[in-house]
Structure formats: C-alpha cells, structure tokens
Amino acid sequence: MPRVALVLSPGFQMMCFAAISAFEIANVAAGERHYDISILSEEGGPVKSTLGAALETERFGDPGDFDTVIAGGLMKPAPVSDGLIAFLRAASVRCRRVASICTGAFMLAEAGLLDGRRATTHWHFARDLQARFPKVKMEEDRIFIVDGPIWTSAGMTSGIDLALGMIEKDYGADLARVVAQNLVVYHRRAGGQSQHSNLLKMNPKSDRIQNALTFAQQNLRAALGVEQLARAANLSPRQFSRAFRAETGKTPARAIENLRVEAARLMLEQSRHSLDEIAVENGFTDRERMRRAFLRTFGLPPQTIRRATRFGAEG
C-alpha cells in the first residue's frame, strides 16, 4: 500500500489538505485502503497554520518508509530549515516520488531537487523562484508538471489536480474520475493546462453569462450559435449578445473560439490524437479552421505547438 506523507512547516496554508483529501476519497471510493496517509513536520507535535490553528503532526522519520512525500506550501516562500532540506534530499533517493504544492516548490529547489528539471509553482512566485534557482526549468503557466520522480504544482487548488494525477497513475483513470466527482471537481485538469484559463480571463459579472460560458465549455463539439448560448443564459439573442460583450469585452463568437483553442491546445500537449480528431472534438469542423484559429491566437499552427511540446518533454 503506498504511504503518502504531507510535510508541513510553520505557517502552512490550509488548502494543502485539499490534495490529501483526494487520497482519502480514493480509499473510500475504492472500498479498500489504497493509501496510508501521514502528516509530518520536522519536530512533530502541533504546527500552526496561516489561520493560527495548530495541527498535530508526526516527527520526521525514515523517508524510506514512504512511497510519496509532498511538501505543503506556505502563503509565501520562507527560509527552509536544514532538517527539512536533509529530509527532502533523502526522500528523493528513498521514495518513489517527491512533490510540492504551490510554494512548496521553493523547498524542493532549496534542496537541489529541481536542478535541471522542469517545474512550476504559483504564477505569482514563479519568476522569484527562477531568479533564486536559475538551474530550474521554470514553466510558470502550468497546473502541474511531472519530471521523472519529481512532481510540482501551481497554486493551492492545483494540488488536487496533482493528487488526481498520482491516483490515475497508481490505479487508473476510472478511480481518478470517481474521486474527482466525489470532490465535486468538474474534471481533472491535466498538468499541461494553463494556470490562466480563458474562463477566468473573461470574468463575467452575472450568473447568466457565466452559465452560458460553462455550457459552452461542456459542449465545445456542438455548433454553439448565439441562439443556443442565449437559451443557456435564459436571455433573448439580442439581450445576450449585448450583455455578453459588456461583461467579457468579447463577442460570443470570439469567446467560443478562445475556449476551443484552449481545449485543443491541451489535447495537442497531452494526447496522441490526430489533428483531424482534435479539430472535430473541439468544434472546429476541420483542421484548417483550427489552424486559422491557432494562428490568430498564438501566431503558430497546431503542428508547431505539438512539436515544441514534445521537444520540451524530451529535453
């Protein structure tokens, strides 16, 4: 049974436990104990969070006792103790994988575990990490990254995606999907997905426009004309078009294209589907329409983005 350890430092952010909950739910969903979970700290005993509440922890022991060690993030990076560095270095040798949530990446970097590796962290701190640890191959626009035995994730909630990725690798996609459903996560975001979603960038003010965008994201393969989107928003087509542009700064057609391009890029990076299959799956009808949309958005055709992604994965 894989033993998973979450490593905490004083001032840890409570959202770290969202990721650990995924392993807990995996046990429940599977109907048997797939994971044994431990909460560790350097000294053991109570460790205070950013909220001031203390959590009881076990003292560091032999990292070889664990399959997976995850460094929990702080609200902002802080100095790392010699004891924590030594534990993480030992874990990188003794454990199957070592991971970080959010600013926990600074701890891995301080221990030298990210040297020469691809890694990510919360976008707000990514450039600071790169400046302090220039040997790290920072990819600041990723949800999580797996480079060999080292896993790093972006902001706190992306720790859930990282944990679901581990569950999928350990026990398959079906269990990961059930866990995501139990956590009421819409879907498991793949590691290559951008931290900066087009849905977040559009940031509609009303629930009606948000409902239309959510409907669109869930039905990208459909035609998605103004009339269909207006029905999802419970507005007339004329009211919808006016309200949509006022709230998002985009026309419905351009917004839908952006969502399709985002989803198609993710499939390019994370799957082996052909360009024709990706185009149809994301509502472009054919690969030529998808190519033109990619050129408008990225200035590059899909083939170039796929080649660059594969080169980066092999580098």
mmCIF file of N, CA, C and O in Angstrom, residues 249-294:
data_model
loop_
_atom_site.group_PDB
_atom_site.id
_atom_site.type_symbol
_atom_site.label_atom_id
_atom_site.label_comp_id
_atom_site.label_asym_id
_atom_site.label_seq_id
_atom_site.Cartn_x
_atom_site.Cartn_y
_atom_site.Cartn_z
ATOM 1 N N GLY A 249 -16.061 41.779 -22.777
ATOM 2 C CA GLY A 249 -15.244 42.533 -23.718
ATOM 3 C C GLY A 249 -15.018 41.797 -25.027
ATOM 4 O O GLY A 249 -14.202 42.224 -25.850
ATOM 5 N N LYS A 250 -15.736 40.697 -25.237
ATOM 6 C CA LYS A 250 -15.587 39.906 -26.455
ATOM 7 C C LYS A 250 -16.945 39.616 -27.074
ATOM 8 O O LYS A 250 -17.961 39.619 -26.374
ATOM 9 N N THR A 251 -16.961 39.332 -28.358
ATOM 10 C CA THR A 251 -18.170 38.820 -28.978
ATOM 11 C C THR A 251 -18.311 37.350 -28.594
ATOM 12 O O THR A 251 -17.313 36.681 -28.290
ATOM 13 N N PRO A 252 -19.532 36.806 -28.600
ATOM 14 C CA PRO A 252 -19.682 35.375 -28.296
ATOM 15 C C PRO A 252 -18.837 34.492 -29.210
ATOM 16 O O PRO A 252 -18.231 33.525 -28.748
ATOM 17 N N ALA A 253 -18.768 34.842 -30.502
ATOM 18 C CA ALA A 253 -18.007 34.014 -31.437
ATOM 19 C C ALA A 253 -16.525 33.973 -31.072
ATOM 20 O O ALA A 253 -15.892 32.916 -31.097
ATOM 21 N N ARG A 254 -15.945 35.130 -30.734
ATOM 22 C CA ARG A 254 -14.534 35.152 -30.383
ATOM 23 C C ARG A 254 -14.278 34.415 -29.065
ATOM 24 O O ARG A 254 -13.274 33.716 -28.908
ATOM 25 N N ALA A 255 -15.177 34.562 -28.102
ATOM 26 C CA ALA A 255 -15.020 33.877 -26.820
ATOM 27 C C ALA A 255 -15.057 32.367 -27.002
ATOM 28 O O ALA A 255 -14.237 31.639 -26.418
ATOM 29 N N ILE A 256 -15.984 31.870 -27.825
ATOM 30 C CA ILE A 256 -16.082 30.435 -28.058
ATOM 31 C C ILE A 256 -14.830 29.930 -28.769
ATOM 32 O O ILE A 256 -14.297 28.865 -28.445
ATOM 33 N N GLU A 257 -14.331 30.720 -29.709
ATOM 34 C CA GLU A 257 -13.087 30.329 -30.381
ATOM 35 C C GLU A 257 -11.941 30.223 -29.380
ATOM 36 O O GLU A 257 -11.134 29.290 -29.439
ATOM 37 N N ASN A 258 -11.861 31.170 -28.457
ATOM 38 C CA ASN A 258 -10.799 31.120 -27.441
ATOM 39 C C ASN A 258 -10.900 29.859 -26.590
ATOM 40 O O ASN A 258 -9.888 29.228 -26.262
ATOM 41 N N LEU A 259 -12.123 29.497 -26.185
ATOM 42 C CA LEU A 259 -12.307 28.287 -25.390
ATOM 43 C C LEU A 259 -11.917 27.046 -26.190
ATOM 44 O O LEU A 259 -11.310 26.110 -25.659
ATOM 45 N N ARG A 260 -12.277 27.029 -27.476
ATOM 46 C CA ARG A 260 -11.946 25.884 -28.314
ATOM 47 C C ARG A 260 -10.440 25.760 -28.519
ATOM 48 O O ARG A 260 -9.880 24.659 -28.472
ATOM 49 N N VAL A 261 -9.790 26.878 -28.738
ATOM 50 C CA VAL A 261 -8.341 26.857 -28.922
ATOM 51 C C VAL A 261 -7.651 26.375 -27.650
ATOM 52 O O VAL A 261 -6.703 25.588 -27.705
ATOM 53 N N GLU A 262 -8.122 26.833 -26.493
ATOM 54 C CA GLU A 262 -7.532 26.412 -25.224
ATOM 55 C C GLU A 262 -7.670 24.906 -25.042
ATOM 56 O O GLU A 262 -6.711 24.213 -24.672
ATOM 57 N N ALA A 263 -8.872 24.373 -25.314
ATOM 58 C CA ALA A 263 -9.093 22.935 -25.159
ATOM 59 C C ALA A 263 -8.300 22.135 -26.185
ATOM 60 O O ALA A 263 -7.756 21.069 -25.881
ATOM 61 N N ALA A 264 -8.220 22.647 -27.408
ATOM 62 C CA ALA A 264 -7.474 21.947 -28.454
ATOM 63 C C ALA A 264 -5.981 21.929 -28.143
ATOM 64 O O ALA A 264 -5.301 20.921 -28.370
ATOM 65 N N ARG A 265 -5.450 23.047 -27.631
ATOM 66 C CA ARG A 265 -4.037 23.075 -27.276
ATOM 67 C C ARG A 265 -3.744 22.034 -26.192
ATOM 68 O O ARG A 265 -2.714 21.346 -26.224
ATOM 69 N N LEU A 266 -4.638 21.905 -25.225
ATOM 70 C CA LEU A 266 -4.453 20.912 -24.174
ATOM 71 C C LEU A 266 -4.402 19.502 -24.766
ATOM 72 O O LEU A 266 -3.557 18.685 -24.385
ATOM 73 N N MET A 267 -5.286 19.202 -25.714
ATOM 74 C CA MET A 267 -5.268 17.882 -26.347
ATOM 75 C C MET A 267 -3.986 17.676 -27.148
ATOM 76 O O MET A 267 -3.435 16.574 -27.181
ATOM 77 N N LEU A 268 -3.509 18.728 -27.792
ATOM 78 C CA LEU A 268 -2.244 18.627 -28.527
ATOM 79 C C LEU A 268 -1.100 18.243 -27.601
ATOM 80 O O LEU A 268 -0.245 17.421 -27.945
ATOM 81 N N GLU A 269 -1.094 18.862 -26.422
ATOM 82 C CA GLU A 269 0.001 18.660 -25.487
ATOM 83 C C GLU A 269 -0.093 17.341 -24.736
ATOM 84 O O GLU A 269 0.935 16.758 -24.375
ATOM 85 N N GLN A 270 -1.320 16.863 -24.508
ATOM 86 C CA GLN A 270 -1.497 15.741 -23.584
ATOM 87 C C GLN A 270 -1.951 14.442 -24.244
ATOM 88 O O GLN A 270 -2.076 13.434 -23.558
ATOM 89 N N SER A 271 -2.215 14.450 -25.547
ATOM 90 C CA SER A 271 -2.724 13.234 -26.176
ATOM 91 C C SER A 271 -1.990 12.968 -27.486
ATOM 92 O O SER A 271 -1.220 13.793 -27.975
ATOM 93 N N ARG A 272 -2.281 11.813 -28.054
ATOM 94 C CA ARG A 272 -1.727 11.443 -29.357
ATOM 95 C C ARG A 272 -2.803 11.476 -30.440
ATOM 96 O O ARG A 272 -2.620 10.906 -31.520
ATOM 97 N N HIS A 273 -3.911 12.128 -30.168
ATOM 98 C CA HIS A 273 -4.973 12.244 -31.171
ATOM 99 C C HIS A 273 -4.456 12.994 -32.392
ATOM 100 O O HIS A 273 -3.626 13.902 -32.283
ATOM 101 N N SER A 274 -4.986 12.644 -33.542
ATOM 102 C CA SER A 274 -4.598 13.337 -34.765
ATOM 103 C C SER A 274 -5.180 14.750 -34.771
ATOM 104 O O SER A 274 -6.124 15.065 -34.032
ATOM 105 N N LEU A 275 -4.638 15.601 -35.630
ATOM 106 C CA LEU A 275 -5.157 16.969 -35.731
ATOM 107 C C LEU A 275 -6.607 16.972 -36.185
ATOM 108 O O LEU A 275 -7.402 17.805 -35.733
ATOM 109 N N ASP A 276 -6.972 16.052 -37.062
ATOM 110 C CA ASP A 276 -8.371 15.967 -37.508
ATOM 111 C C ASP A 276 -9.287 15.627 -36.341
ATOM 112 O O ASP A 276 -10.364 16.218 -36.185
ATOM 113 N N GLU A 277 -8.882 14.677 -35.516
ATOM 114 C CA GLU A 277 -9.697 14.282 -34.360
ATOM 115 C C GLU A 277 -9.826 15.424 -33.363
ATOM 116 O O GLU A 277 -10.915 15.666 -32.824
ATOM 117 N N ILE A 278 -8.732 16.126 -33.116
ATOM 118 C CA ILE A 278 -8.763 17.251 -32.170
ATOM 119 C C ILE A 278 -9.656 18.358 -32.696
ATOM 120 O O ILE A 278 -10.433 18.973 -31.935
ATOM 121 N N ALA A 279 -9.585 18.625 -33.998
ATOM 122 C CA ALA A 279 -10.428 19.672 -34.584
ATOM 123 C C ALA A 279 -11.909 19.359 -34.413
ATOM 124 O O ALA A 279 -12.697 20.205 -33.982
ATOM 125 N N VAL A 280 -12.293 18.128 -34.719
ATOM 126 C CA VAL A 280 -13.706 17.742 -34.607
ATOM 127 C C VAL A 280 -14.156 17.741 -33.157
ATOM 128 O O VAL A 280 -15.244 18.235 -32.824
ATOM 129 N N GLU A 281 -13.335 17.204 -32.268
ATOM 130 C CA GLU A 281 -13.692 17.106 -30.855
ATOM 131 C C GLU A 281 -13.950 18.476 -30.241
ATOM 132 O O GLU A 281 -14.784 18.614 -29.336
ATOM 133 N N ASN A 282 -13.275 19.496 -30.731
ATOM 134 C CA ASN A 282 -13.409 20.833 -30.140
ATOM 135 C C ASN A 282 -14.223 21.806 -30.985
ATOM 136 O O ASN A 282 -14.180 23.020 -30.762
ATOM 137 N N GLY A 283 -14.975 21.265 -31.942
ATOM 138 C CA GLY A 283 -15.950 22.085 -32.650
ATOM 139 C C GLY A 283 -15.422 22.911 -33.795
ATOM 140 O O GLY A 283 -16.116 23.818 -34.271
ATOM 141 N N PHE A 284 -14.210 22.599 -34.299
ATOM 142 C CA PHE A 284 -13.668 23.370 -35.422
ATOM 143 C C PHE A 284 -14.116 22.814 -36.776
ATOM 144 O O PHE A 284 -13.827 23.416 -37.808
ATOM 145 N N THR A 285 -14.754 21.689 -36.783
ATOM 146 C CA THR A 285 -15.238 21.030 -38.005
ATOM 147 C C THR A 285 -14.113 20.371 -38.785
ATOM 148 O O THR A 285 -14.188 19.198 -39.139
ATOM 149 N N ASP A 286 -13.050 21.127 -39.079
ATOM 150 C CA ASP A 286 -11.928 20.541 -39.800
ATOM 151 C C ASP A 286 -10.623 21.197 -39.335
ATOM 152 O O ASP A 286 -10.622 22.235 -38.685
ATOM 153 N N ARG A 287 -9.504 20.578 -39.688
ATOM 154 C CA ARG A 287 -8.209 21.018 -39.190
ATOM 155 C C ARG A 287 -7.791 22.378 -39.743
ATOM 156 O O ARG A 287 -7.029 23.100 -39.104
ATOM 157 N N GLU A 288 -8.285 22.739 -40.931
ATOM 158 C CA GLU A 288 -7.917 24.032 -41.495
ATOM 159 C C GLU A 288 -8.515 25.184 -40.685
ATOM 160 O O GLU A 288 -7.846 26.186 -40.420
ATOM 161 N N ARG A 289 -9.761 25.025 -40.253
ATOM 162 C CA ARG A 289 -10.362 26.050 -39.395
ATOM 163 C C ARG A 289 -9.628 26.139 -38.062
ATOM 164 O O ARG A 289 -9.432 27.227 -37.529
ATOM 165 N N MET A 290 -9.231 24.997 -37.533
ATOM 166 C CA MET A 290 -8.466 25.008 -36.290
ATOM 167 C C MET A 290 -7.119 25.695 -36.507
ATOM 168 O O MET A 290 -6.661 26.465 -35.656
ATOM 169 N N ARG A 291 -6.468 25.419 -37.642
ATOM 170 C CA ARG A 291 -5.172 26.040 -37.924
ATOM 171 C C ARG A 291 -5.289 27.561 -37.951
ATOM 172 O O ARG A 291 -4.462 28.269 -37.372
ATOM 173 N N ARG A 292 -6.325 28.071 -38.616
ATOM 174 C CA ARG A 292 -6.504 29.525 -38.693
ATOM 175 C C ARG A 292 -6.763 30.126 -37.314
ATOM 176 O O ARG A 292 -6.267 31.212 -36.989
ATOM 177 N N ALA A 293 -7.528 29.411 -36.479
ATOM 178 C CA ALA A 293 -7.802 29.903 -35.122
ATOM 179 C C ALA A 293 -6.521 29.933 -34.290
ATOM 180 O O ALA A 293 -6.281 30.873 -33.520
ATOM 181 N N PHE A 294 -5.669 28.917 -34.431
ATOM 182 C CA PHE A 294 -4.392 28.893 -33.706
ATOM 183 C C PHE A 294 -3.489 30.043 -34.159
ATOM 184 O O PHE A 294 -2.815 30.667 -33.337
#
